[in-house]
């Protein structure tokens, strides 16, 4: 499934994937660090945190829109990870586990918020790479639209276009049926395209 030019191009290619490794890291090296951490090496566990913390925080911030909440959630996820280390079987499993943990806890937090809580709209810019092209006003509008989605659709959209997951992978991460994922994607993109139509029209004039 492709995003059209105005749907979520502002999310793809500009933010780190929460489950992926930095370009400077190799799965083999991280696998060795994981093995040491599972054996009780505290320094190794701290190294795992350093490897993944930016990606985890970025996804949490995108989900929650509040820096303090994202920081707290990321800390919670790593505390829980420490207890679950014996169950992690590979580097790929670790990335998937972290992504799933962030999403589920972010959804819980969003559902517990007052319905019309005001969020700082610039919060999601914090982890973005600098962009040399595109329309910054349109991109800001897109961020607002994504932040306005309910928790599950927001998760689906971010996992598809920030995390670059296939619908089946999103369904597994969120624990929802595949058809539900596809429905959320279809409806969310239709909503975003409709609300971006005036902005596209202004740009062509």
Tab-separated table of C-alpha atoms in Angstrom:
chain	number	residue	atom	x	y	z
A	1	UNK	CA	0.000	0.000	0.000
A	2	UNK	CA	1.452	3.341	-1.047
A	3	UNK	CA	0.883	6.756	0.435
A	4	UNK	CA	-0.048	9.363	-2.117
A	5	UNK	CA	1.979	12.547	-2.413
A	6	UNK	CA	-0.127	14.423	0.102
A	7	UNK	CA	-1.040	11.626	2.481
A	8	UNK	CA	1.906	10.797	4.699
A	9	UNK	CA	5.064	11.548	2.769
A	10	UNK	CA	5.997	13.840	5.632
A	11	UNK	CA	6.259	10.791	7.872
A	12	UNK	CA	8.165	8.454	5.626
A	13	UNK	CA	11.933	8.757	5.218
A	14	UNK	CA	12.302	11.524	7.816
A	15	UNK	CA	12.053	9.734	11.170
A	16	UNK	CA	13.852	6.750	12.640
A	17	UNK	CA	12.057	3.440	12.799
A	18	UNK	CA	11.543	2.403	16.413
A	19	UNK	CA	12.419	-1.237	15.856
A	20	UNK	CA	15.300	-0.647	13.469
A	21	UNK	CA	18.952	-0.213	14.278
A	22	UNK	CA	20.996	2.902	13.483
A	23	UNK	CA	23.076	2.682	10.333
A	24	UNK	CA	26.181	2.553	12.513
A	25	UNK	CA	24.977	-0.550	14.376
A	26	UNK	CA	25.124	-4.134	13.162
A	27	UNK	CA	22.658	-6.828	14.250
A	28	UNK	CA	25.582	-9.082	15.174
A	29	UNK	CA	27.054	-6.551	17.581
A	30	UNK	CA	23.698	-5.721	19.136
A	31	UNK	CA	23.015	-9.443	19.402
A	32	UNK	CA	26.188	-9.860	21.454
A	33	UNK	CA	25.189	-6.943	23.668
A	34	UNK	CA	21.746	-8.498	24.115
A	35	UNK	CA	23.300	-11.807	25.162
A	36	UNK	CA	25.460	-10.062	27.757
A	37	UNK	CA	22.478	-8.111	29.064
A	38	UNK	CA	20.478	-11.319	29.404
A	39	UNK	CA	23.350	-12.732	31.450
A	40	UNK	CA	23.005	-9.878	33.923
A	41	UNK	CA	25.553	-7.407	32.551
A	42	UNK	CA	24.188	-3.993	33.564
A	43	UNK	CA	26.562	-2.109	31.295
A	44	UNK	CA	25.271	-4.139	28.358
A	45	UNK	CA	21.686	-3.283	29.230
A	46	UNK	CA	22.587	0.396	29.380
A	47	UNK	CA	24.129	-0.037	25.939
A	48	UNK	CA	20.848	-1.469	24.649
A	49	UNK	CA	19.016	1.540	26.037
A	50	UNK	CA	21.445	3.900	24.274
A	51	UNK	CA	20.947	1.991	21.024
A	52	UNK	CA	17.153	2.166	21.017
A	53	UNK	CA	16.177	5.144	23.148
A	54	UNK	CA	15.966	7.734	20.361
A	55	UNK	CA	13.694	5.499	18.279
A	56	UNK	CA	11.486	4.588	21.193
A	57	UNK	CA	11.157	8.202	22.262
A	58	UNK	CA	10.420	9.316	18.700
A	59	UNK	CA	7.500	6.890	18.335
A	60	UNK	CA	6.192	7.702	21.823
A	61	UNK	CA	6.345	11.424	21.051
A	62	UNK	CA	4.511	10.941	17.777
A	63	UNK	CA	1.816	8.981	19.591
A	64	UNK	CA	1.415	11.213	22.637
A	65	UNK	CA	2.417	14.667	21.414
A	66	UNK	CA	3.805	15.677	24.827
A	67	UNK	CA	7.544	15.467	25.497
A	68	UNK	CA	7.227	14.712	29.204
A	69	UNK	CA	4.721	11.924	28.577
A	70	UNK	CA	6.913	10.456	25.842
A	71	UNK	CA	9.975	10.491	28.093
A	72	UNK	CA	8.074	8.816	30.911
A	73	UNK	CA	6.647	6.184	28.590
A	74	UNK	CA	10.073	5.412	27.131
A	75	UNK	CA	11.499	4.959	30.624
A	76	UNK	CA	8.621	2.651	31.550
A	77	UNK	CA	9.184	0.543	28.445
A	78	UNK	CA	12.861	-0.001	29.260
A	79	UNK	CA	12.049	-0.911	32.872
A	80	UNK	CA	9.596	-3.519	31.608
A	81	UNK	CA	12.103	-4.688	28.998
A	82	UNK	CA	14.597	-5.472	31.745
A	83	UNK	CA	12.109	-7.924	33.269
A	84	UNK	CA	11.373	-9.483	29.885
A	85	UNK	CA	14.964	-9.872	28.665
A	86	UNK	CA	15.035	-13.666	29.171
A	87	UNK	CA	12.118	-13.995	26.717
A	88	UNK	CA	13.799	-12.014	23.911
A	89	UNK	CA	15.171	-14.461	21.355
A	90	UNK	CA	16.814	-12.190	18.760
A	91	UNK	CA	17.586	-8.609	17.783
A	92	UNK	CA	14.569	-8.601	15.451
A	93	UNK	CA	12.377	-9.856	18.278
A	94	UNK	CA	13.734	-7.103	20.525
A	95	UNK	CA	12.817	-4.398	18.014
A	96	UNK	CA	9.317	-5.800	17.530
A	97	UNK	CA	8.822	-6.156	21.297
A	98	UNK	CA	9.842	-2.537	21.907
A	99	UNK	CA	7.566	-1.236	19.174
A	100	UNK	CA	4.607	-3.213	20.487
A	101	UNK	CA	5.240	-2.101	24.072
A	102	UNK	CA	5.364	1.557	23.080
A	103	UNK	CA	2.155	1.378	21.053
A	104	UNK	CA	0.085	-0.448	23.647
A	105	UNK	CA	1.153	1.825	26.482
A	106	UNK	CA	0.681	4.942	24.386
A	107	UNK	CA	-2.835	3.830	23.452
A	108	UNK	CA	-3.653	3.257	27.127
A	109	UNK	CA	-2.415	6.750	27.994
A	110	UNK	CA	-4.350	8.368	25.171
A	111	UNK	CA	-7.543	6.636	26.215
A	112	UNK	CA	-7.141	7.866	29.787
A	113	UNK	CA	-6.750	11.502	28.733
A	114	UNK	CA	-9.604	14.009	28.761
A	115	UNK	CA	-11.284	13.895	25.380
A	116	UNK	CA	-10.354	17.420	24.334
A	117	UNK	CA	-6.928	17.784	25.881
A	118	UNK	CA	-4.850	20.480	24.204
A	119	UNK	CA	-1.510	19.232	22.908
A	120	UNK	CA	1.510	21.333	21.879
A	121	UNK	CA	1.582	21.079	18.111
A	122	UNK	CA	5.339	21.605	17.858
A	123	UNK	CA	6.183	18.638	20.083
A	124	UNK	CA	6.436	16.151	17.254
A	125	UNK	CA	9.066	18.234	15.465
A	126	UNK	CA	11.683	17.455	18.088
A	127	UNK	CA	12.959	14.200	16.577
A	128	UNK	CA	12.637	15.104	12.916
A	129	UNK	CA	15.584	15.241	10.555
A	130	UNK	CA	16.006	18.603	8.835
A	131	UNK	CA	14.120	18.775	5.548
A	132	UNK	CA	15.301	20.737	2.553
A	133	UNK	CA	12.187	20.226	0.422
A	134	UNK	CA	8.447	20.023	0.792
A	135	UNK	CA	5.923	22.472	2.166
A	136	UNK	CA	6.481	23.104	5.909
A	137	UNK	CA	2.984	24.550	6.347
A	138	UNK	CA	1.378	21.511	4.727
A	139	UNK	CA	3.575	19.179	6.763
A	140	UNK	CA	2.567	20.954	9.959
A	141	UNK	CA	-1.079	20.566	8.938
A	142	UNK	CA	-0.524	16.856	8.346
A	143	UNK	CA	1.019	16.458	11.791
A	144	UNK	CA	-2.016	18.128	13.329
A	145	UNK	CA	-4.360	15.844	11.412
A	146	UNK	CA	-2.492	12.731	12.521
A	147	UNK	CA	-2.456	13.947	16.129
A	148	UNK	CA	-6.229	14.413	15.947
A	149	UNK	CA	-6.888	10.763	15.055
A	150	UNK	CA	-8.211	8.426	17.775
A	151	UNK	CA	-5.588	6.191	19.472
A	152	UNK	CA	-5.910	3.052	17.340
A	153	UNK	CA	-6.103	4.776	13.935
A	154	UNK	CA	-3.208	7.020	14.955
A	155	UNK	CA	-1.168	3.952	15.871
A	156	UNK	CA	-2.018	2.272	12.575
A	157	UNK	CA	-1.030	5.315	10.534
A	158	UNK	CA	2.242	5.844	12.391
A	159	UNK	CA	3.214	2.184	12.234
A	160	UNK	CA	2.496	2.119	8.505
A	161	UNK	CA	4.269	5.329	7.509
A	162	UNK	CA	6.763	6.017	10.293
A	163	UNK	CA	7.658	2.425	11.071
A	164	UNK	CA	7.130	1.178	7.476
A	165	UNK	CA	5.248	-1.919	8.645
A	166	UNK	CA	2.957	-3.958	6.422
A	167	UNK	CA	-0.705	-4.176	7.491
A	168	UNK	CA	-0.197	-7.751	8.721
A	169	UNK	CA	2.710	-6.628	10.909
A	170	UNK	CA	0.613	-3.772	12.278
A	171	UNK	CA	-2.191	-6.179	13.110
A	172	UNK	CA	0.244	-8.364	15.025
A	173	UNK	CA	1.797	-5.421	16.868
A	174	UNK	CA	-1.554	-3.994	17.963
A	175	UNK	CA	-3.380	-7.281	18.449
A	176	UNK	CA	-6.232	-6.341	16.109
A	177	UNK	CA	-7.642	-8.098	13.015
A	178	UNK	CA	-5.967	-7.412	9.685
A	179	UNK	CA	-9.222	-6.114	8.195
A	180	UNK	CA	-9.458	-3.611	11.052
A	181	UNK	CA	-5.996	-2.312	10.210
A	182	UNK	CA	-6.887	-1.959	6.542
A	183	UNK	CA	-10.130	-0.192	7.422
A	184	UNK	CA	-8.342	2.283	9.698
A	185	UNK	CA	-5.745	3.000	7.016
A	186	UNK	CA	-8.376	3.522	4.336
A	187	UNK	CA	-10.549	5.804	6.460
A	188	UNK	CA	-7.650	7.768	7.934
A	189	UNK	CA	-6.061	8.437	4.556
A	190	UNK	CA	-9.424	9.448	3.087
A	191	UNK	CA	-9.911	11.890	5.969
A	192	UNK	CA	-6.405	13.305	5.610
A	193	UNK	CA	-6.743	13.708	1.834
A	194	UNK	CA	-10.108	15.450	2.214
A	195	UNK	CA	-8.821	17.875	4.851
A	196	UNK	CA	-5.675	18.578	2.838
A	197	UNK	CA	-7.623	19.329	-0.346
A	198	UNK	CA	-7.939	23.092	0.377
A	199	UNK	CA	-4.202	23.278	1.052
A	200	UNK	CA	-3.429	21.560	-2.262
A	201	UNK	CA	-5.811	23.908	-4.029
A	202	UNK	CA	-4.170	26.959	-2.489
A	203	UNK	CA	-0.776	25.700	-3.596
A	204	UNK	CA	-1.863	25.303	-7.223
A	205	UNK	CA	-3.257	28.810	-7.431
